[in-house]
């Protein structure tokens, strides 16, 4: 058996390429590393907390559940590392440039398109943000969810893209997106340049992290962290893998960027304090 | 501390190409330097944050300001230029990581390493290659316009049948001459691009030859001639040769070399203008194919004299493989005689027979001359030429 086993969610076939590549590199560096793939984040979180895997490449929502679940079991969860691109993201709520919606209050009585129900960036965080600005989604405005890849915590871009398409097709009045996809959708023509207007932008939040608990193998996890952070974008062996995984460098993990998501989870009752799934219509 | 440099994007957004201006401004800065970005696009701060994150730059909302990262530099740290763009000073062996990159390009490390087994200069190169390629392009002709397909009157039926038989034979030989280089084409390293280009045109030449010989065979509406097992067995030995140098030697130097004489013979003795024209035009192309084969083998034999022994063994091996076959079928030989005779008078048939005998002597002489160019002593050249296939190609 390997000294260190990590879980990752197979939201896309490239996940195999990425982690097979990292595995070979880590083994070259004398870390006996292996990984297992999951079809959704919930099972991965449960296996981490149950000690069946030593580390979990987690979505922000999976981090929230792991933290709660681990605490309930008397364990301490922490973020070992994260990508440079996982820090300080924002989401936006956009409307069409020609819409008679000029601020968030104008969304009352309108329809807001979101990503899948478990997407932090395209559903939970922007809806919570609207709530804080005085518009309660589901009560003050209608929410139309685009449930693609449920269980993948928004890793699948399809839900966000469908929300953007619905906005341009005028079947919703506003759409929730992560900032990077707002640029991506402009480039790919889903939301042509100049066709949309931003109503509001969330405060910055953090995205994925490599979650571990204090029950894991201490020395191996430390070595894992050191090796990941030593990966250099100038190394042609790992650069294609870093490109695929969407980072330039691994950074020390931090958990200061998840407060807004913790709040959104509580507001929607997605998980309880002990990390049980309590969202009624969630079938990962 | 002096204020950071600024760039004003005016109304241009990152959704409409503003990254080009930003990257241009960042070019003069070193990692850690700041660049303030001004502009009137309402989504600029949002898009700039996302763009910086994706490209490894820091982002400060105040300004907004970019903190220059080093990822764009890091990508090219180990990049290397694939030699000079011109063929002077070619590397002896192409690097596997150069792949499909243009010769002379700056190649990022870490790309795929496609397998091109033919990656050594001496296996492939001759200084005349770029010039032959230029000539090949200039010498392309269109069968629809280069040949007057309506020229000439109907031939006597037996003479027409002889022409059709020769054309039938030419088609299968030209098809072999198409398939053999085509099989090697995808195995040659693209670094030797002129060789790839030249062989690509050579394949196209043969495709055209197959077309015009077929069209001449069908011109009067009769059936095509016969295809003998011995002739096809001879061509099969060319298809079965896995080594580029040996295949090139057997096909281009000996086979197509002999065909130069055969096509010249057809041009001279053709009983009708269409046959003369197709033979004449095909011969021009074949001369280039022979020139490349001889030139690159001459280059190779000069750098590695031991290659000559491999060439000698290849001729013997092919001869042994074909010893139990008929070689050129009787119908083709007889058809050449009738074609050269042009009639059935005993005197003309006698002259035709003599002409075919002379043709074979000329083929032998040509082969010996080319073998001598490759450095074989006269006696060896004569012996090897005599062992060449009776099927000519």
XYZ file of C-alpha atoms in Angstrom:
677
model
C 0.000 0.000 0.000
C 1.116 3.532 -0.649
C 2.268 5.792 2.148
C -0.112 8.563 1.144
C -3.431 8.280 -0.668
C -5.262 11.331 -1.963
C -8.810 11.593 -3.211
C -9.882 13.710 -6.193
C -13.216 14.129 -7.906
C -13.344 13.121 -11.577
C -15.348 16.086 -12.831
C -13.552 15.828 -16.187
C -11.418 13.159 -17.934
C -8.391 15.450 -17.609
C -8.348 14.707 -13.874
C -6.815 11.311 -14.711
C -4.067 12.935 -16.793
C -3.336 15.508 -14.116
C -3.037 13.148 -11.163
C -1.321 10.347 -13.069
C 1.261 12.972 -14.063
C 1.635 14.349 -10.542
C 1.803 10.804 -9.170
C 4.722 9.920 -11.453
C 6.498 13.163 -10.526
C 5.918 12.684 -6.783
C 7.154 9.092 -6.961
C 10.269 10.305 -8.809
C 10.758 12.542 -5.786
C 10.471 9.469 -3.512
C 7.007 10.089 -2.115
C 4.985 6.876 -2.311
C 1.839 8.614 -3.484
C -1.357 7.221 -4.955
C -4.812 8.625 -5.612
C -8.400 7.462 -5.885
C -11.116 9.143 -7.921
C -14.647 9.896 -6.768
C -17.753 10.666 -8.784
C -18.846 13.326 -6.266
C -17.433 15.323 -3.372
C -19.712 13.959 -0.672
C -18.278 10.441 -0.713
C -14.732 11.867 -0.831
C -15.386 13.972 2.271
C -16.818 10.980 4.120
C -13.796 8.833 3.212
C -11.363 11.514 4.397
C -13.088 11.901 7.726
C -13.388 8.115 8.090
C -9.636 7.810 7.470
C -9.864 5.815 4.238
C -7.827 8.453 2.414
C -5.143 10.783 3.762
C -5.868 13.929 1.762
C -8.746 15.225 -0.333
C -8.453 17.668 -3.227
C -11.578 19.497 -2.117
C -13.956 22.075 -3.476
C -14.685 24.963 -1.086
C -18.033 23.387 -0.241
C -16.337 20.054 0.450
C -13.929 21.922 2.730
C -16.887 23.340 4.691
C -18.433 19.918 5.109
C -15.085 18.314 6.041
C -14.418 20.978 8.660
C -17.824 20.470 10.241
C -17.733 16.706 10.063
C -14.166 16.465 11.361
C -14.916 18.783 14.272
C -17.950 16.678 15.149
C -15.660 13.622 15.330
C -13.085 15.420 17.459
C -10.686 15.835 14.550
C -9.016 18.964 13.255
C -9.198 19.636 9.503
C -6.798 22.000 7.788
C -5.930 23.204 4.316
C -2.509 21.805 3.446
C -2.004 23.651 0.158
C -4.044 25.428 -2.475
C -3.451 26.777 -5.973
C -2.437 30.391 -6.490
C -5.670 30.631 -8.478
C -7.758 29.511 -5.495
C -7.249 32.752 -3.612
C -9.338 35.892 -3.789
C -11.959 34.986 -6.340
C -15.211 36.883 -6.738
C -18.591 36.145 -8.266
C -20.838 38.562 -10.076
C -24.523 38.937 -10.803
C -24.970 40.210 -14.335
C -27.936 41.388 -16.320
C -28.334 42.291 -19.983
C -26.970 45.702 -20.900
C -30.390 46.755 -22.198
C -32.382 45.501 -19.184
C -34.391 47.935 -17.038
C -32.588 46.562 -13.993
C -30.144 49.056 -12.587
C -29.376 47.822 -9.116
C -29.892 44.771 -6.972
C -33.235 46.023 -5.648
C -34.601 45.921 -9.190
C -34.296 42.125 -9.090
C -37.449 41.932 -6.924
C -40.058 40.009 -8.816
C -37.519 38.939 -11.433
C -35.921 35.621 -12.277
C -32.260 34.961 -11.427
C -30.364 32.126 -13.157
C -27.749 30.215 -11.170
C -25.483 27.219 -11.585
C -26.133 23.855 -9.936
C -27.585 23.903 -6.419
C -24.203 22.832 -4.969
C -22.097 25.401 -6.843
C -20.415 27.746 -4.344
C -19.449 30.330 -6.945
C -22.537 30.350 -9.151
C -25.293 29.634 -6.614
C -24.555 29.611 -2.868
C -22.237 32.634 -2.621
C -23.956 35.050 -5.035
C -27.425 34.217 -3.648
C -26.144 34.775 -0.114
C -24.640 38.049 -1.294
C -28.012 39.156 -2.702
C -29.622 38.206 0.607
C -27.202 40.468 2.467
C -28.041 43.259 0.039
C -31.744 42.917 0.948
C -33.100 40.699 -1.832
C -33.978 37.245 -0.544
C -33.726 34.702 -3.382
C -36.731 32.422 -3.543
C -38.892 34.967 -1.778
C -38.151 38.360 -3.328
C -37.061 36.954 -6.670
C -37.441 33.636 -8.432
C -34.355 31.402 -8.733
C -33.897 29.249 -11.794
C -31.167 26.700 -11.183
C -29.239 24.998 -13.951
C -28.412 21.709 -12.271
C -25.571 20.295 -14.339
C -23.060 18.035 -12.611
C -24.793 17.911 -9.244
C -22.342 16.546 -6.672
C -19.387 18.207 -8.416
C -19.847 21.431 -6.437
C -19.857 23.631 -9.508
C -16.635 22.228 -11.006
C -18.595 21.506 -14.174
C -18.939 24.817 -16.007
C -22.138 23.685 -17.774
C -24.579 25.072 -15.218
C -23.036 28.529 -15.268
C -22.904 28.516 -19.037
C -26.560 27.546 -19.263
C -27.451 30.385 -16.884
C -25.509 32.791 -19.138
C -27.267 31.428 -22.220
C -30.645 31.799 -20.507
C -29.784 35.419 -19.747
C -29.000 36.136 -23.393
C -32.156 34.218 -24.440
C -34.151 36.433 -22.040
C -35.571 33.494 -20.102
C -33.875 34.838 -16.952
C -33.270 38.476 -15.973
C -29.917 38.009 -14.279
C -27.252 35.327 -14.039
C -24.725 34.380 -11.347
C -21.155 33.645 -12.476
C -17.626 33.467 -11.184
C -15.529 36.420 -12.411
C -13.289 34.242 -14.600
C -16.277 32.744 -16.411
C -17.686 36.197 -17.057
C -14.512 36.793 -19.117
C -14.522 33.273 -20.597
C -18.140 33.532 -21.735
C -17.388 36.875 -23.375
C -14.462 35.341 -25.296
C -16.408 32.289 -26.410
C -19.369 34.424 -27.459
C -21.900 33.066 -24.957
C -22.223 36.608 -23.574
C -20.833 38.901 -26.293
C -18.700 41.896 -25.271
C -20.891 44.802 -24.249
C -24.040 42.683 -23.988
C -24.078 42.495 -20.193
C -23.815 44.743 -17.179
C -22.614 43.794 -13.676
C -25.157 44.459 -10.943
C -23.008 43.410 -8.028
C -19.778 41.644 -7.162
C -19.249 39.490 -4.069
C -16.368 40.114 -1.693
C -13.323 37.948 -2.395
C -13.457 34.291 -1.360
C -11.185 31.273 -1.674
C -11.810 28.202 -3.759
C -10.299 24.673 -3.602
C -7.835 23.337 -1.065
C -5.993 20.110 -0.261
C -7.793 19.131 2.903
C -6.169 16.894 5.529
C -6.935 16.057 9.144
C -4.747 15.575 12.187
C -5.432 11.836 11.924
C -3.352 11.642 8.721
C 0.328 10.574 8.418
C 2.151 13.687 9.588
C 5.557 13.263 7.924
C 4.143 12.108 4.590
C 1.659 14.976 4.481
C 4.410 17.444 5.260
C 6.545 15.991 2.468
C 3.539 16.105 0.137
C 3.055 19.785 0.918
C 6.743 20.578 0.431
C 6.907 18.758 -2.883
C 3.767 20.372 -4.286
C 5.027 23.822 -3.293
C 8.402 23.064 -4.893
C 6.820 22.466 -8.318
C 8.103 25.128 -10.667
C 6.275 26.476 -13.687
C 9.634 26.576 -15.449
C 9.926 22.765 -15.149
C 8.708 21.286 -18.453
C 7.849 17.997 -16.703
C 5.123 19.580 -14.593
C 4.185 22.710 -16.575
C 1.632 20.910 -18.801
C 0.046 19.434 -15.668
C -0.029 22.808 -13.919
C -1.630 24.282 -17.039
C -4.281 21.551 -17.028
C -4.963 22.001 -13.315
C -5.090 25.791 -13.778
C -2.290 27.088 -11.588
C 1.187 28.532 -11.789
C 2.240 27.615 -8.259
C 0.980 25.765 -5.176
C 0.702 27.954 -2.085
C 0.482 27.275 1.617
C -3.146 26.520 2.452
C -5.303 29.015 4.337
C -8.871 28.845 5.591
C -9.569 32.535 5.958
C -11.486 32.740 2.682
C -14.436 30.472 3.486
C -16.476 32.525 5.966
C -18.986 33.685 3.371
C -19.542 30.117 2.198
C -20.021 28.872 5.792
C -22.694 31.541 6.148
C -24.346 30.596 2.838
C -24.435 26.925 3.873
C -26.148 27.869 7.111
C -28.631 30.162 5.360
C -29.699 27.437 2.947
C -29.369 24.541 5.401
C -27.157 22.723 2.954
C -25.205 20.917 5.706
C -25.835 20.918 9.440
C -23.214 21.787 12.033
C -22.049 18.183 12.154
C -21.540 18.050 8.378
C -24.612 15.969 7.534
C -26.214 16.686 4.176
C -29.494 18.420 4.963
C -30.337 20.002 1.595
C -33.639 18.355 0.721
C -33.334 18.152 -3.064
C -29.622 17.304 -3.289
C -28.903 13.945 -4.967
C -25.198 13.786 -5.833
C 8.799 55.529 -4.117
C 7.825 56.673 -7.594
C 4.275 55.940 -8.756
C 3.914 52.842 -10.935
C 3.687 53.224 -14.709
C 0.160 53.370 -16.028
C -1.593 52.187 -19.137
C -4.842 53.711 -20.333
C -7.106 51.234 -22.126
C -9.703 53.957 -22.790
C -12.953 52.110 -23.691
C -11.305 48.808 -24.547
C -12.214 45.880 -22.298
C -10.487 42.568 -21.677
C -13.405 40.979 -23.470
C -12.269 42.790 -26.636
C -8.492 42.320 -26.756
C -7.209 44.680 -24.037
C -4.849 41.924 -22.866
C -2.636 42.691 -25.876
C -1.988 46.221 -24.646
C -1.482 45.046 -21.085
C 0.997 42.335 -22.083
C 2.887 44.832 -24.202
C 3.160 47.184 -21.241
C 4.256 44.349 -18.937
C 7.029 43.325 -21.329
C 9.315 46.097 -20.072
C 8.693 45.362 -16.376
C 10.421 42.823 -14.145
C 8.568 40.442 -11.790
C 7.323 42.364 -8.766
C 6.916 45.636 -10.673
C 3.505 47.279 -10.655
C 1.384 48.548 -13.541
C -1.683 50.680 -12.959
C -4.441 50.023 -15.460
C -6.796 52.858 -16.364
C -9.862 52.520 -18.530
C -13.550 53.268 -18.898
C -14.868 49.734 -19.482
C -17.280 49.067 -16.596
C -16.210 45.454 -16.201
C -12.461 46.171 -16.319
C -11.789 45.674 -12.573
C -13.697 42.377 -12.564
C -12.113 41.009 -15.698
C -8.641 42.257 -14.771
C -8.779 40.400 -11.458
C -9.695 37.164 -13.255
C -7.126 37.728 -16.016
C -4.299 38.365 -13.541
C -5.177 35.250 -11.587
C -5.179 33.100 -14.719
C -1.853 34.490 -15.930
C 0.103 34.357 -12.696
C 0.099 38.105 -11.970
C -0.842 39.701 -8.683
C -3.881 42.007 -8.563
C -4.561 44.991 -6.350
C -8.068 46.427 -6.482
C -6.667 49.882 -5.797
C -5.948 51.421 -9.145
C -6.553 48.688 -10.222
C -2.934 47.577 -10.323
C -1.151 44.545 -11.694
C 1.832 43.116 -9.811
C 3.874 41.504 -12.521
C 4.427 37.734 -12.123
C 7.066 35.581 -13.812
C 5.030 32.697 -15.263
C 5.283 33.986 -18.833
C 9.079 34.100 -18.491
C 9.214 30.711 -16.745
C 7.445 29.030 -19.650
C 10.374 29.847 -21.954
C 13.246 29.190 -19.523
C 14.254 25.901 -21.163
C 13.172 26.764 -24.691
C 15.694 26.124 -27.456
C 15.857 27.233 -31.050
C 15.658 24.441 -33.658
C 18.762 25.395 -35.591
C 18.709 28.008 -38.324
C 15.788 28.258 -40.700
C 18.012 27.748 -43.753
C 19.422 24.303 -44.559
C 23.030 25.426 -44.001
C 24.530 23.688 -41.016
C 21.808 21.087 -40.555
C 22.061 19.045 -37.374
C 23.265 15.461 -37.902
C 20.201 14.242 -36.055
C 16.853 15.902 -35.391
C 15.877 16.246 -31.727
C 12.821 14.203 -30.760
C 11.349 17.175 -28.873
C 11.485 19.371 -31.997
C 8.487 17.478 -33.317
C 6.501 19.398 -35.891
C 8.027 22.783 -35.007
C 9.311 24.873 -37.900
C 13.082 24.681 -38.335
C 14.415 27.837 -36.703
C 11.494 28.195 -34.266
C 11.977 28.727 -30.519
C 10.536 25.510 -29.102
C 9.030 25.343 -25.624
C 10.353 22.390 -23.631
C 7.978 19.712 -22.427
C 5.976 19.134 -25.604
C 5.219 15.777 -27.171
C 8.054 13.770 -28.674
C 6.538 12.179 -31.775
C 8.432 9.228 -33.183
C 9.983 9.964 -36.573
C 12.465 7.122 -37.073
C 14.102 8.740 -40.094
C 15.802 11.509 -38.157
C 19.419 11.394 -39.351
C 20.687 13.859 -41.910
C 22.911 11.376 -43.734
C 20.030 8.953 -44.293
C 17.984 11.609 -46.043
C 19.842 14.660 -47.119
C 21.525 15.877 -50.267
C 22.466 19.489 -50.884
C 20.524 19.407 -54.142
C 17.228 18.705 -52.349
C 15.984 22.308 -52.020
C 16.761 22.927 -55.697
C 15.047 19.701 -56.783
C 11.980 20.685 -54.779
C 11.865 24.081 -56.480
C 12.215 22.375 -59.870
C 9.501 19.884 -58.933
C 7.074 22.690 -58.152
C 7.942 24.568 -61.326
C 7.583 21.369 -63.342
C 4.060 20.439 -62.272
C 1.689 19.898 -65.181
C -2.037 19.416 -65.530
C -3.030 16.242 -67.422
C -6.163 17.995 -68.663
C -4.239 20.695 -70.516
C -0.673 19.408 -70.930
C -1.766 16.514 -73.151
C -3.764 16.804 -76.364
C -6.014 13.822 -75.750
C -7.710 14.210 -79.160
C -4.472 14.096 -81.162
C -3.753 11.258 -83.574
C -5.846 8.796 -85.485
C -7.071 5.376 -84.445
C -4.231 2.800 -84.501
C -4.529 -0.659 -86.003
C -6.255 -2.851 -83.386
C -3.198 -5.011 -82.623
C -0.910 -2.001 -82.245
C -3.475 -0.287 -80.010
C -3.629 -3.466 -77.908
C 0.168 -3.358 -77.529
C 0.001 0.256 -76.341
C -2.778 -0.649 -73.881
C -0.683 -3.557 -72.536
C 2.322 -1.308 -71.957
C 0.090 1.273 -70.234
C -1.425 -1.443 -68.023
C 2.092 -2.430 -66.989
C 3.095 1.193 -66.351
C 0.101 1.815 -64.085
C 1.015 -0.940 -61.628
C 4.660 0.110 -61.643
C 3.808 3.758 -61.012
C 1.459 2.728 -58.223
C 4.384 0.968 -56.547
C 6.486 4.106 -57.052
C 3.708 6.072 -55.322
C 3.201 3.739 -52.380
C 6.877 3.238 -51.485
C 7.779 6.904 -50.772
C 4.323 7.505 -49.306
C 4.992 4.831 -46.688
C 8.224 6.532 -45.634
C 6.930 10.099 -45.832
C 5.276 10.071 -42.396
C 8.384 8.578 -40.790
C 10.769 11.362 -41.868
C 11.487 13.956 -39.190
C 9.896 17.289 -40.205
C 13.191 19.017 -39.372
C 14.311 17.795 -42.834
C 11.357 19.565 -44.342
C 12.727 19.881 -47.882
C 13.012 16.089 -48.082
C 9.425 15.712 -46.856
C 8.277 18.305 -49.382
C 10.205 16.730 -52.243
C 8.860 13.250 -51.530
C 5.331 14.657 -51.148
C 5.576 16.111 -54.653
C 7.083 12.843 -55.850
C 4.016 11.010 -54.569
C 1.799 13.554 -56.325
C 3.834 13.058 -59.517
C 3.189 9.323 -59.382
C -0.514 9.896 -58.776
C -0.558 11.945 -61.978
C 1.363 9.260 -63.873
C -1.125 6.623 -62.750
C -3.871 8.884 -64.050
C -2.412 9.605 -67.486
C -1.329 6.027 -68.171
C -4.783 4.792 -67.154
C -6.414 7.423 -69.322
C -4.273 6.479 -72.333
C -5.077 2.787 -71.782
C -8.812 3.568 -71.787
C -8.640 6.130 -74.597
C -10.114 3.868 -77.307
C -12.591 2.139 -75.037
C -11.075 -1.355 -75.035
C -10.249 -3.588 -72.091
C -7.007 -3.082 -70.177
C -4.159 -5.573 -70.646
C -2.876 -8.301 -68.372
C -1.045 -8.072 -65.049
C 1.447 -10.918 -64.602
C 2.149 -12.521 -61.250
C 5.915 -12.229 -61.767
C 5.777 -8.485 -62.345
C 3.688 -7.963 -59.253
C 6.032 -10.208 -57.243
C 8.914 -7.968 -58.314
C 7.061 -4.849 -57.199
C 6.098 -6.553 -53.946
C 9.790 -6.789 -53.001
C 9.922 -2.977 -53.198
C 6.872 -2.632 -50.979
C 8.326 -5.123 -48.501
C 11.650 -3.307 -48.077
C 11.458 -1.694 -44.613
C 14.661 0.339 -44.833
C 14.382 3.796 -46.396
C 17.930 3.835 -47.778
C 17.601 0.406 -49.389
C 14.091 1.085 -50.700
C 15.277 4.367 -52.148
C 18.216 2.588 -53.798
C 16.141 -0.207 -55.307
C 13.253 2.021 -56.374
C 14.790 5.327 -57.400
C 18.361 4.521 -58.427
C 17.816 1.160 -60.106
C 14.054 0.994 -60.844
C 13.106 4.534 -61.799
C 16.570 4.873 -63.339
C 15.681 2.029 -65.730
C 12.290 3.622 -66.307
C 13.976 6.759 -67.621
C 15.176 4.660 -70.525
C 11.813 2.949 -70.911
C 9.886 6.235 -70.997
C 12.426 7.685 -73.415
C 11.895 4.608 -75.612
C 8.115 5.102 -75.520
C 8.485 8.795 -76.332
C 10.680 7.935 -79.318
C 8.800 4.926 -80.673
C 5.202 5.714 -79.705
C 2.820 5.007 -82.610
C 0.523 7.866 -81.541
C 1.069 11.387 -80.158
C -0.845 10.844 -76.865
C 1.409 7.928 -75.875
C 4.461 10.000 -76.744
C 3.233 12.957 -74.689
C 2.375 10.993 -71.538
C 5.734 9.192 -71.673
C 7.598 12.445 -72.267
C 5.958 14.284 -69.352
C 6.303 11.359 -66.937
C 9.971 11.044 -67.831
C 10.651 14.650 -66.792
C 9.267 13.911 -63.333
C 11.061 10.589 -63.025
C 14.382 12.272 -63.769
C 13.944 14.322 -60.587
C 13.085 11.240 -58.554
C 16.245 9.519 -59.798
C 18.309 12.646 -59.145
C 17.227 12.715 -55.487
C 17.847 8.992 -55.013
C 21.311 9.152 -56.522
C 22.265 12.408 -54.766
C 21.253 11.378 -51.262
C 22.825 7.931 -51.599
C 25.992 9.510 -52.977
C 25.990 11.797 -49.899
C 25.477 8.801 -47.620
C 28.084 6.561 -49.306
C 30.624 9.381 -49.070
C 30.067 9.740 -45.312
C 29.725 6.007 -44.638
C 31.408 3.760 -47.255
C 30.086 0.690 -45.438
C 26.634 1.478 -46.827
C 27.744 0.184 -50.241
C 27.944 -3.327 -48.844
C 24.355 -3.009 -47.601
C 23.284 -1.873 -51.073
C 25.070 -4.807 -52.677
C 23.377 -7.266 -50.305
C 19.996 -5.685 -51.036
C 20.411 -6.290 -54.785
C 21.416 -9.907 -54.203
C 18.582 -10.477 -51.763
C 16.020 -9.087 -54.196
C 17.477 -11.132 -57.024
C 17.303 -14.311 -54.949
C 13.735 -13.567 -53.928
C 12.737 -13.173 -57.566
C 14.836 -16.016 -58.999
C 11.854 -18.354 -59.182
C 9.498 -15.815 -60.797
C 8.980 -14.892 -64.415
C 10.000 -11.245 -64.093
C 8.731 -9.166 -67.012
C 5.797 -11.002 -68.510
C 6.056 -12.034 -72.113
C 3.043 -9.943 -73.073
C 4.752 -6.732 -71.954
C 7.985 -7.535 -73.750
C 6.112 -8.445 -76.939
C 3.927 -5.377 -76.667
C 7.038 -3.184 -76.519
C 8.273 -4.830 -79.721
C 4.949 -4.341 -81.530
C 4.664 -0.780 -80.228
C 8.130 0.036 -81.561
C 7.424 -1.789 -84.822
C 4.165 0.077 -85.451
C 3.045 -2.554 -87.967
C 3.075 -6.325 -88.531
C 5.524 -6.383 -91.440
C 8.434 -8.728 -90.682
C 10.915 -5.927 -91.274
C 9.176 -3.617 -88.793
C 8.854 -6.374 -86.172
C 12.557 -7.072 -86.586
C 13.367 -3.383 -86.092
C 11.071 -3.277 -83.040
C 12.803 -6.297 -81.552
C 16.212 -4.711 -82.067
C 14.950 -1.497 -80.448
C 13.810 -3.362 -77.312
C 17.180 -5.138 -77.171
C 18.890 -1.737 -77.395
C 16.568 -0.423 -74.667
C 17.677 -3.149 -72.285
C 21.316 -2.461 -73.048
C 20.755 1.247 -72.389
C 19.013 0.465 -69.108
C 22.011 -1.637 -68.072
C 24.408 1.122 -69.058
C 22.420 3.700 -67.060
C 22.319 1.525 -63.976
C 26.075 0.898 -64.172
C 26.715 4.634 -64.520
C 24.659 5.439 -61.431
C 26.252 2.643 -59.422
C 29.660 4.021 -60.364
C 28.550 7.418 -59.050
C 27.790 5.761 -55.744
C 31.400 4.547 -55.682
C 31.071 0.969 -56.904
C 34.040 -0.222 -59.019
C 33.103 -0.846 -62.682
C 33.127 -4.611 -62.371
C 30.865 -4.545 -59.292
C 28.547 -2.070 -60.990
C 28.217 -4.391 -63.999
C 27.533 -7.408 -61.800
C 24.912 -5.629 -59.706
C 23.208 -4.119 -62.748
C 22.897 -7.576 -64.274
C 21.114 -8.819 -61.170
C 18.443 -6.081 -61.394
C 14.887 -7.299 -61.799
C 13.725 -8.303 -65.270
C 10.594 -6.310 -64.542
C 12.695 -3.105 -64.997
C 11.230 -1.194 -61.982
